[in-house]
């Protein structure tokens, strides 16, 4: 009996149940703690740090970029209007020349021979004229004598036939004189034309300047009857040049005469040259490209054309140091607007939007791609009058971002002018935010 009771006590499940519930209770508490910690970690509000910068007073300018080519203000291409052989060239590239100076000589022997022939023809024609004038005087005297005799004899003598014959001879002599005079004028015209050709055989400079290009050598044949050849290119002065810049149609409305320009060339990458807009062309210079496709089965052809429209602005350049040369490519920045002592904020402040919901919204927001806010005419302290755009910036108010509507003025990409009194100097505007762990 005693042994039986002892065995039953050993197999009593009460103690095992207590341990079982204790172990699983601990596991449950641990699971709940882990799940709760994960939930708290995922749902806790992250720490937000805002990056701010102060609004400040400063000068600002807005520019547009354009590419162009430098050229002299007055460049002359010199060629020949007569044909022949170049017998001598007197100047070379970079030579300074004066107006009227002979640059090259074309063989003029055949021209001189023609001139001598025409002069001989002129002398012969003048001699023939004198002979016909003598004949004219004789025929005129005979006709007048017949007229007087006819009147005195009251028509009895000479006869009507003799009188008309004398008249005809007189008129014929008169005509011969006019023919000889016309012949003389024709020969004189030929002489003048030949003299012009003789002068043109000497290629001279029409201006004072410097030779930029020379494309002719002694012994070269010139055929001016097919195409006027180009011998020299002369620039009047390299101390004054012009930059012909190509402006896109989107920016041409901003470009005005007198605006300041800064440009650079590849030859002097660290040097900035200053200039001014001298002229803005009304006519456009457009380039176009077209593509076409055809189908033989349907006998149809389709084509499309796309064009880029640009306008040329002439920029006056002072080149007294002769650093710049014709043909150089330049990249120019044209100042189209500027403001002095303007209230400025970083341009990034206009693009900032907080990622947290704990903000104070404004009715107007700034869209960097499309400004849909109201626009109105406002007199700004700039050198151009334009309609002001409306945007917004964010400031911190008691640690919470607040949106402020602003009127936007000039921007140079890095900073933007703020008009009105919605933002004060030294006010902190938000340009970014960081979320901590």
GROMACS .gro file of C-alpha atoms in nm:
model
  437
    1UNK     CA    1   0.000   0.000   0.000
    2UNK     CA    2   0.275   0.229   0.082
    3UNK     CA    3   0.450   0.160  -0.242
    4UNK     CA    4   0.134   0.218  -0.438
    5UNK     CA    5   0.078   0.560  -0.282
    6UNK     CA    6   0.435   0.663  -0.352
    7UNK     CA    7   0.402   0.575  -0.720
    8UNK     CA    8   0.078   0.772  -0.752
    9UNK     CA    9   0.238   1.077  -0.594
   10UNK     CA   10   0.525   1.065  -0.841
   11UNK     CA   11   0.289   1.063  -1.138
   12UNK     CA   12   0.068   1.346  -1.002
   13UNK     CA   13   0.033   1.608  -1.282
   14UNK     CA   14  -0.032   1.910  -1.061
   15UNK     CA   15   0.331   2.007  -1.031
   16UNK     CA   16   0.389   1.964  -1.405
   17UNK     CA   17   0.089   2.183  -1.489
   18UNK     CA   18   0.224   2.468  -1.280
   19UNK     CA   19   0.560   2.459  -1.453
   20UNK     CA   20   0.391   2.439  -1.793
   21UNK     CA   21   0.177   2.745  -1.735
   22UNK     CA   22   0.468   2.937  -1.587
   23UNK     CA   23   0.693   2.874  -1.890
   24UNK     CA   24   0.428   2.965  -2.149
   25UNK     CA   25   0.327   3.272  -1.949
   26UNK     CA   26   0.682   3.399  -1.962
   27UNK     CA   27   0.697   3.332  -2.337
   28UNK     CA   28   0.370   3.521  -2.394
   29UNK     CA   29   0.489   3.823  -2.197
   30UNK     CA   30   0.814   3.825  -2.395
   31UNK     CA   31   0.629   3.808  -2.729
   32UNK     CA   32   0.395   4.091  -2.629
   33UNK     CA   33   0.691   4.306  -2.524
   34UNK     CA   34   0.873   4.244  -2.853
   35UNK     CA   35   0.566   4.313  -3.068
   36UNK     CA   36   0.486   4.626  -2.871
   37UNK     CA   37   0.843   4.751  -2.906
   38UNK     CA   38   0.840   4.695  -3.279
   39UNK     CA   39   0.508   4.872  -3.314
   40UNK     CA   40   0.630   5.166  -3.105
   41UNK     CA   41   0.952   5.188  -3.309
   42UNK     CA   42   0.767   5.189  -3.636
   43UNK     CA   43   0.494   5.434  -3.534
   44UNK     CA   44   0.700   5.680  -3.333
   45UNK     CA   45   0.734   6.031  -3.479
   46UNK     CA   46   1.083   6.078  -3.630
   47UNK     CA   47   1.294   6.370  -3.522
   48UNK     CA   48   1.287   6.637  -3.796
   49UNK     CA   49   1.571   6.889  -3.842
   50UNK     CA   50   1.512   7.184  -4.076
   51UNK     CA   51   1.787   7.354  -4.272
   52UNK     CA   52   1.741   7.731  -4.283
   53UNK     CA   53   1.910   8.038  -4.426
   54UNK     CA   54   1.856   8.406  -4.363
   55UNK     CA   55   1.691   8.642  -4.607
   56UNK     CA   56   1.935   8.920  -4.689
   57UNK     CA   57   1.974   9.248  -4.877
   58UNK     CA   58   2.192   9.245  -5.188
   59UNK     CA   59   2.227   9.315  -5.560
   60UNK     CA   60   2.101   9.068  -5.818
   61UNK     CA   61   2.090   9.037  -6.194
   62UNK     CA   62   1.921   8.799  -6.436
   63UNK     CA   63   2.108   8.687  -6.746
   64UNK     CA   64   2.049   8.477  -7.055
   65UNK     CA   65   2.319   8.283  -7.237
   66UNK     CA   66   2.396   8.301  -7.607
   67UNK     CA   67   2.668   8.180  -7.842
   68UNK     CA   68   2.818   8.382  -8.123
   69UNK     CA   69   3.118   8.463  -8.340
   70UNK     CA   70   3.347   8.766  -8.333
   71UNK     CA   71   3.401   8.970  -8.648
   72UNK     CA   72   3.535   9.318  -8.738
   73UNK     CA   73   3.287   9.602  -8.741
   74UNK     CA   74   3.375   9.680  -9.105
   75UNK     CA   75   3.510   9.395  -9.313
   76UNK     CA   76   3.561   9.431  -9.689
   77UNK     CA   77   3.605   9.153  -9.943
   78UNK     CA   78   3.815   9.263 -10.242
   79UNK     CA   79   3.812   9.085 -10.578
   80UNK     CA   80   3.847   9.152 -10.948
   81UNK     CA   81   3.593   9.245 -11.214
   82UNK     CA   82   3.830   9.173 -11.504
   83UNK     CA   83   3.999   8.858 -11.626
   84UNK     CA   84   4.369   8.811 -11.677
   85UNK     CA   85   4.695   8.690 -11.522
   86UNK     CA   86   4.809   8.817 -11.182
   87UNK     CA   87   5.158   8.948 -11.242
   88UNK     CA   88   5.240   9.070 -10.890
   89UNK     CA   89   5.103   9.072 -10.532
   90UNK     CA   90   5.229   9.351 -10.307
   91UNK     CA   91   5.082   9.268  -9.963
   92UNK     CA   92   5.041   8.968  -9.735
   93UNK     CA   93   4.828   8.866  -9.435
   94UNK     CA   94   4.853   9.100  -9.130
   95UNK     CA   95   4.991   9.388  -9.342
   96UNK     CA   96   4.849   9.732  -9.268
   97UNK     CA   97   4.722   9.904  -9.582
   98UNK     CA   98   4.600  10.252  -9.669
   99UNK     CA   99   4.303  10.355  -9.879
  100UNK     CA  100   4.399  10.351 -10.248
  101UNK     CA  101   4.711  10.140 -10.193
  102UNK     CA  102   4.780   9.887 -10.474
  103UNK     CA  103   4.747   9.532 -10.341
  104UNK     CA  104   4.797   9.333 -10.663
  105UNK     CA  105   4.846   9.388 -11.036
  106UNK     CA  106   4.671   9.203 -11.321
  107UNK     CA  107   4.837   9.192 -11.662
  108UNK     CA  108   4.704   9.497 -11.850
  109UNK     CA  109   4.888   9.468 -12.184
  110UNK     CA  110   4.581   9.360 -12.382
  111UNK     CA  111   4.375   9.635 -12.217
  112UNK     CA  112   4.632   9.896 -12.312
  113UNK     CA  113   4.631   9.772 -12.672
  114UNK     CA  114   4.253   9.804 -12.685
  115UNK     CA  115   4.285  10.155 -12.548
  116UNK     CA  116   4.535  10.254 -12.818
  117UNK     CA  117   4.307  10.107 -13.088
  118UNK     CA  118   4.004  10.297 -12.962
  119UNK     CA  119   4.205  10.620 -12.943
  120UNK     CA  120   4.313  10.572 -13.308
  121UNK     CA  121   3.952  10.506 -13.408
  122UNK     CA  122   3.853  10.823 -13.229
  123UNK     CA  123   4.103  11.032 -13.421
  124UNK     CA  124   3.983  10.878 -13.749
  125UNK     CA  125   3.621  10.942 -13.658
  126UNK     CA  126   3.696  11.304 -13.574
  127UNK     CA  127   3.869  11.349 -13.912
  128UNK     CA  128   3.570  11.198 -14.091
  129UNK     CA  129   3.345  11.430 -13.895
  130UNK     CA  130   3.539  11.734 -14.015
  131UNK     CA  131   3.509  11.608 -14.374
  132UNK     CA  132   3.134  11.559 -14.347
  133UNK     CA  133   3.097  11.901 -14.187
  134UNK     CA  134   3.272  12.056 -14.491
  135UNK     CA  135   3.040  11.864 -14.724
  136UNK     CA  136   2.745  11.979 -14.515
  137UNK     CA  137   2.848  12.345 -14.552
  138UNK     CA  138   2.879  12.300 -14.928
  139UNK     CA  139   2.538  12.132 -14.964
  140UNK     CA  140   2.380  12.392 -14.737
  141UNK     CA  141   2.521  12.680 -14.952
  142UNK     CA  142   2.398  12.519 -15.272
  143UNK     CA  143   2.051  12.468 -15.131
  144UNK     CA  144   2.031  12.827 -15.005
  145UNK     CA  145   2.140  12.958 -15.350
  146UNK     CA  146   1.869  12.757 -15.523
  147UNK     CA  147   1.612  12.891 -15.275
  148UNK     CA  148   1.716  13.252 -15.335
  149UNK     CA  149   1.714  13.210 -15.714
  150UNK     CA  150   1.378  13.041 -15.706
  151UNK     CA  151   1.229  13.328 -15.506
  152UNK     CA  152   1.383  13.597 -15.727
  153UNK     CA  153   1.262  13.435 -16.050
  154UNK     CA  154   0.928  13.365 -15.895
  155UNK     CA  155   0.960  12.992 -15.950
  156UNK     CA  156   1.090  13.003 -16.307
  157UNK     CA  157   1.436  12.878 -16.226
  158UNK     CA  158   1.564  12.647 -16.097
  159UNK     CA  159   1.310  12.378 -16.146
  160UNK     CA  160   1.127  12.210 -15.861
  161UNK     CA  161   1.329  11.892 -15.926
  162UNK     CA  162   1.662  12.074 -15.896
  163UNK     CA  163   1.546  12.248 -15.577
  164UNK     CA  164   1.435  11.922 -15.414
  165UNK     CA  165   1.755  11.751 -15.524
  166UNK     CA  166   1.961  12.023 -15.352
  167UNK     CA  167   1.746  11.991 -15.040
  168UNK     CA  168   1.793  11.613 -15.031
  169UNK     CA  169   2.170  11.648 -15.067
  170UNK     CA  170   2.173  11.899 -14.781
  171UNK     CA  171   1.972  11.668 -14.552
  172UNK     CA  172   2.195  11.374 -14.640
  173UNK     CA  173   2.506  11.573 -14.548
  174UNK     CA  174   2.338  11.678 -14.225
  175UNK     CA  175   2.263  11.314 -14.142
  176UNK     CA  176   2.621  11.213 -14.215
  177UNK     CA  177   2.743  11.469 -13.966
  178UNK     CA  178   2.510  11.328 -13.696
  179UNK     CA  179   2.625  10.974 -13.776
  180UNK     CA  180   2.988  11.077 -13.736
  181UNK     CA  181   2.914  11.246 -13.405
  182UNK     CA  182   2.734  10.933 -13.277
  183UNK     CA  183   3.027  10.720 -13.388
  184UNK     CA  184   3.263  10.945 -13.195
  185UNK     CA  185   3.047  10.911 -12.880
  186UNK     CA  186   3.045  10.533 -12.916
  187UNK     CA  187   3.423  10.524 -12.946
  188UNK     CA  188   3.462  10.759 -12.648
  189UNK     CA  189   3.239  10.526 -12.443
  190UNK     CA  190   3.461  10.233 -12.537
  191UNK     CA  191   3.766  10.434 -12.436
  192UNK     CA  192   3.616  10.517 -12.097
  193UNK     CA  193   3.524  10.150 -12.040
  194UNK     CA  194   3.875  10.045 -12.135
  195UNK     CA  195   4.022  10.305 -11.902
  196UNK     CA  196   3.807  10.163 -11.620
  197UNK     CA  197   3.936   9.815 -11.699
  198UNK     CA  198   4.288   9.954 -11.696
  199UNK     CA  199   4.231  10.103 -11.351
  200UNK     CA  200   4.071   9.777 -11.231
  201UNK     CA  201   4.381   9.589 -11.334
  202UNK     CA  202   4.534   9.747 -11.025
  203UNK     CA  203   4.363   9.590 -10.719
  204UNK     CA  204   4.352   9.866 -10.457
  205UNK     CA  205   4.227   9.888 -10.099
  206UNK     CA  206   3.904  10.086 -10.051
  207UNK     CA  207   3.973  10.146  -9.680
  208UNK     CA  208   4.250  10.182  -9.426
  209UNK     CA  209   4.287   9.852  -9.244
  210UNK     CA  210   4.469   9.524  -9.201
  211UNK     CA  211   4.476   9.226  -9.437
  212UNK     CA  212   4.297   8.928  -9.278
  213UNK     CA  213   4.307   8.687  -9.572
  214UNK     CA  214   4.491   8.657  -9.903
  215UNK     CA  215   4.385   8.399 -10.158
  216UNK     CA  216   4.587   8.493 -10.467
  217UNK     CA  217   4.941   8.433 -10.592
  218UNK     CA  218   5.147   8.578 -10.877
  219UNK     CA  219   5.089   8.389 -11.202
  220UNK     CA  220   4.734   8.289 -11.112
  221UNK     CA  221   4.470   8.318 -11.384
  222UNK     CA  222   4.154   8.515 -11.309
  223UNK     CA  223   3.827   8.435 -11.485
  224UNK     CA  224   3.593   8.710 -11.370
  225UNK     CA  225   3.336   8.633 -11.640
  226UNK     CA  226   3.220   8.320 -11.453
  227UNK     CA  227   3.245   8.428 -11.091
  228UNK     CA  228   3.391   8.734 -10.924
  229UNK     CA  229   3.705   8.603 -10.753
  230UNK     CA  230   3.793   8.704 -10.396
  231UNK     CA  231   4.153   8.813 -10.352
  232UNK     CA  232   4.171   8.978 -10.009
  233UNK     CA  233   3.963   9.032  -9.695
  234UNK     CA  234   4.050   9.356  -9.516
  235UNK     CA  235   3.924   9.469  -9.177
  236UNK     CA  236   3.903   9.841  -9.121
  237UNK     CA  237   4.009   9.814  -8.756
  238UNK     CA  238   4.052   9.526  -8.513
  239UNK     CA  239   4.033   9.762  -8.215
  240UNK     CA  240   3.655   9.767  -8.255
  241UNK     CA  241   3.479   9.437  -8.313
  242UNK     CA  242   3.130   9.296  -8.292
  243UNK     CA  243   2.994   8.974  -8.149
  244UNK     CA  244   2.702   8.837  -8.348
  245UNK     CA  245   2.512   8.630  -8.092
  246UNK     CA  246   2.224   8.393  -8.168
  247UNK     CA  247   1.929   8.443  -7.929
  248UNK     CA  248   1.651   8.188  -7.901
  249UNK     CA  249   1.294   8.300  -7.967
  250UNK     CA  250   1.208   8.230  -7.602
  251UNK     CA  251   1.462   8.491  -7.482
  252UNK     CA  252   1.467   8.750  -7.761
  253UNK     CA  253   1.188   8.955  -7.601
  254UNK     CA  254   1.414   9.024  -7.301
  255UNK     CA  255   1.710   9.154  -7.501
  256UNK     CA  256   1.733   9.533  -7.550
  257UNK     CA  257   1.988   9.772  -7.695
  258UNK     CA  258   2.234   9.897  -7.433
  259UNK     CA  259   2.220   9.595  -7.202
  260UNK     CA  260   2.549   9.487  -7.046
  261UNK     CA  261   2.717   9.171  -7.172
  262UNK     CA  262   2.995   8.954  -7.033
  263UNK     CA  263   3.151   8.691  -7.257
  264UNK     CA  264   3.446   8.456  -7.274
  265UNK     CA  265   3.641   8.283  -7.551
  266UNK     CA  266   3.825   7.953  -7.550
  267UNK     CA  267   4.160   8.124  -7.603
  268UNK     CA  268   4.132   8.306  -7.268
  269UNK     CA  269   3.912   8.082  -7.047
  270UNK     CA  270   3.986   8.275  -6.727
  271UNK     CA  271   3.928   8.623  -6.872
  272UNK     CA  272   3.588   8.789  -6.884
  273UNK     CA  273   3.529   9.049  -7.155
  274UNK     CA  274   3.268   9.322  -7.112
  275UNK     CA  275   3.056   9.464  -7.392
  276UNK     CA  276   2.710   9.605  -7.468
  277UNK     CA  277   2.422   9.516  -7.700
  278UNK     CA  278   2.436   9.742  -8.005
  279UNK     CA  279   2.149   9.608  -8.220
  280UNK     CA  280   1.877   9.342  -8.206
  281UNK     CA  281   1.759   9.218  -8.545
  282UNK     CA  282   1.387   9.198  -8.613
  283UNK     CA  283   1.433   8.933  -8.880
  284UNK     CA  284   1.484   8.575  -8.770
  285UNK     CA  285   1.751   8.331  -8.877
  286UNK     CA  286   1.587   7.988  -8.864
  287UNK     CA  287   1.730   7.644  -8.934
  288UNK     CA  288   1.511   7.353  -9.027
  289UNK     CA  289   1.546   6.984  -9.087
  290UNK     CA  290   1.301   6.757  -9.260
  291UNK     CA  291   1.244   6.384  -9.276
  292UNK     CA  292   1.033   6.192  -9.525
  293UNK     CA  293   0.913   5.839  -9.575
  294UNK     CA  294   0.745   5.676  -9.873
  295UNK     CA  295   0.558   5.356  -9.946
  296UNK     CA  296   0.568   5.207 -10.296
  297UNK     CA  297   0.268   4.982 -10.236
  298UNK     CA  298   0.035   5.265 -10.150
  299UNK     CA  299   0.214   5.527 -10.362
  300UNK     CA  300   0.204   5.773 -10.074
  301UNK     CA  301   0.468   6.003  -9.926
  302UNK     CA  302   0.470   6.176  -9.586
  303UNK     CA  303   0.712   6.441  -9.464
  304UNK     CA  304   0.767   6.638  -9.146
  305UNK     CA  305   0.968   6.951  -9.087
  306UNK     CA  306   1.098   7.090  -8.759
  307UNK     CA  307   1.268   7.429  -8.730
  308UNK     CA  308   1.462   7.619  -8.465
  309UNK     CA  309   1.399   7.993  -8.475
  310UNK     CA  310   1.664   8.233  -8.346
  311UNK     CA  311   1.742   8.602  -8.374
  312UNK     CA  312   2.076   8.775  -8.404
  313UNK     CA  313   2.194   9.041  -8.163
  314UNK     CA  314   2.499   9.252  -8.247
  315UNK     CA  315   2.719   9.323  -7.946
  316UNK     CA  316   2.977   9.602  -7.965
  317UNK     CA  317   3.321   9.497  -7.834
  318UNK     CA  318   3.617   9.721  -7.743
  319UNK     CA  319   3.933   9.537  -7.850
  320UNK     CA  320   4.208   9.796  -7.805
  321UNK     CA  321   4.441   9.534  -7.655
  322UNK     CA  322   4.392   9.320  -7.972
  323UNK     CA  323   4.340   9.001  -7.771
  324UNK     CA  324   4.031   8.906  -7.969
  325UNK     CA  325   4.051   8.790  -8.329
  326UNK     CA  326   3.792   8.756  -8.606
  327UNK     CA  327   3.622   8.418  -8.617
  328UNK     CA  328   3.660   8.337  -8.247
  329UNK     CA  329   3.361   8.163  -8.088
  330UNK     CA  330   3.227   8.327  -7.774
  331UNK     CA  331   2.980   8.238  -7.499
  332UNK     CA  332   2.797   8.547  -7.375
  333UNK     CA  333   2.578   8.626  -7.074
  334UNK     CA  334   2.341   8.915  -7.143
  335UNK     CA  335   2.208   9.099  -6.838
  336UNK     CA  336   1.836   9.135  -6.908
  337UNK     CA  337   1.728   9.258  -6.559
  338UNK     CA  338   1.892   9.379  -6.238
  339UNK     CA  339   1.802   9.514  -5.896
  340UNK     CA  340   2.000   9.701  -5.631
  341UNK     CA  341   1.949   9.653  -5.254
  342UNK     CA  342   1.688   9.384  -5.313
  343UNK     CA  343   1.558   9.138  -5.054
  344UNK     CA  344   1.695   8.798  -5.151
  345UNK     CA  345   1.636   8.440  -5.045
  346UNK     CA  346   1.800   8.120  -5.172
  347UNK     CA  347   1.616   7.993  -5.478
  348UNK     CA  348   1.593   7.649  -5.317
  349UNK     CA  349   1.355   7.798  -5.057
  350UNK     CA  350   1.091   7.842  -5.330
  351UNK     CA  351   1.108   7.470  -5.416
  352UNK     CA  352   1.094   7.338  -5.059
  353UNK     CA  353   0.787   7.153  -4.927
  354UNK     CA  354   0.791   6.984  -4.582
  355UNK     CA  355   0.736   6.608  -4.568
  356UNK     CA  356   0.562   6.616  -4.228
  357UNK     CA  357   0.192   6.685  -4.179
  358UNK     CA  358   0.263   6.918  -3.887
  359UNK     CA  359   0.261   7.236  -4.097
  360UNK     CA  360   0.070   7.559  -4.127
  361UNK     CA  361  -0.052   7.567  -4.488
  362UNK     CA  362  -0.102   7.867  -4.712
  363UNK     CA  363  -0.362   7.910  -4.983
  364UNK     CA  364  -0.097   7.966  -5.250
  365UNK     CA  365   0.183   7.726  -5.336
  366UNK     CA  366   0.472   7.764  -5.577
  367UNK     CA  367   0.503   7.531  -5.872
  368UNK     CA  368   0.851   7.557  -6.027
  369UNK     CA  369   0.725   7.434  -6.363
  370UNK     CA  370   0.397   7.625  -6.397
  371UNK     CA  371   0.309   7.942  -6.209
  372UNK     CA  372  -0.066   7.922  -6.168
  373UNK     CA  373  -0.102   8.185  -5.899
  374UNK     CA  374  -0.248   8.530  -5.966
  375UNK     CA  375  -0.034   8.781  -6.150
  376UNK     CA  376  -0.055   9.157  -6.134
  377UNK     CA  377   0.146   9.452  -6.254
  378UNK     CA  378   0.385   9.582  -5.989
  379UNK     CA  379   0.645   9.856  -5.996
  380UNK     CA  380   0.967   9.691  -5.884
  381UNK     CA  381   1.312   9.838  -5.825
  382UNK     CA  382   1.451   9.677  -6.136
  383UNK     CA  383   1.559   9.804  -6.474
  384UNK     CA  384   1.272   9.622  -6.648
  385UNK     CA  385   0.898   9.628  -6.584
  386UNK     CA  386   0.734   9.287  -6.584
  387UNK     CA  387   0.443   9.104  -6.433
  388UNK     CA  388   0.541   8.954  -6.096
  389UNK     CA  389   0.490   8.584  -6.025
  390UNK     CA  390   0.351   8.451  -5.699
  391UNK     CA  391   0.509   8.165  -5.504
  392UNK     CA  392   0.568   8.063  -5.144
  393UNK     CA  393   0.845   8.003  -4.893
  394UNK     CA  394   0.837   7.819  -4.559
  395UNK     CA  395   0.949   7.966  -4.229
  396UNK     CA  396   0.963   7.815  -3.877
  397UNK     CA  397   0.703   7.941  -3.631
  398UNK     CA  398   0.738   7.786  -3.283
  399UNK     CA  399   0.929   7.501  -3.445
  400UNK     CA  400   0.649   7.429  -3.692
  401UNK     CA  401   0.687   7.506  -4.065
  402UNK     CA  402   0.460   7.783  -4.187
  403UNK     CA  403   0.398   7.865  -4.552
  404UNK     CA  404   0.420   8.232  -4.654
  405UNK     CA  405   0.295   8.361  -4.990
  406UNK     CA  406   0.546   8.587  -5.166
  407UNK     CA  407   0.583   8.782  -5.487
  408UNK     CA  408   0.884   8.673  -5.691
  409UNK     CA  409   1.114   8.913  -5.871
  410UNK     CA  410   1.448   8.852  -6.044
  411UNK     CA  411   1.635   8.525  -6.009
  412UNK     CA  412   1.994   8.443  -6.098
  413UNK     CA  413   1.950   8.071  -6.028
  414UNK     CA  414   2.120   8.083  -5.689
  415UNK     CA  415   1.915   8.359  -5.524
  416UNK     CA  416   1.571   8.506  -5.593
  417UNK     CA  417   1.435   8.853  -5.526
  418UNK     CA  418   1.131   8.875  -5.298
  419UNK     CA  419   0.896   9.170  -5.348
  420UNK     CA  420   0.661   9.314  -5.089
  421UNK     CA  421   0.679   9.288  -4.710
  422UNK     CA  422   0.584   8.925  -4.648
  423UNK     CA  423   0.949   8.836  -4.577
  424UNK     CA  424   1.180   9.053  -4.367
  425UNK     CA  425   1.560   9.073  -4.374
  426UNK     CA  426   1.735   8.816  -4.151
  427UNK     CA  427   1.419   8.604  -4.136
  428UNK     CA  428   1.503   8.232  -4.149
  429UNK     CA  429   1.355   8.051  -4.447
  430UNK     CA  430   1.360   7.672  -4.480
  431UNK     CA  431   1.563   7.525  -4.767
  432UNK     CA  432   1.557   7.155  -4.662
  433UNK     CA  433   1.492   6.905  -4.386
  434UNK     CA  434   1.645   6.594  -4.235
  435UNK     CA  435   1.471   6.319  -4.039
  436UNK     CA  436   1.672   6.164  -3.756
  437UNK     CA  437   1.637   5.821  -3.593
   0.00000   0.00000   0.00000
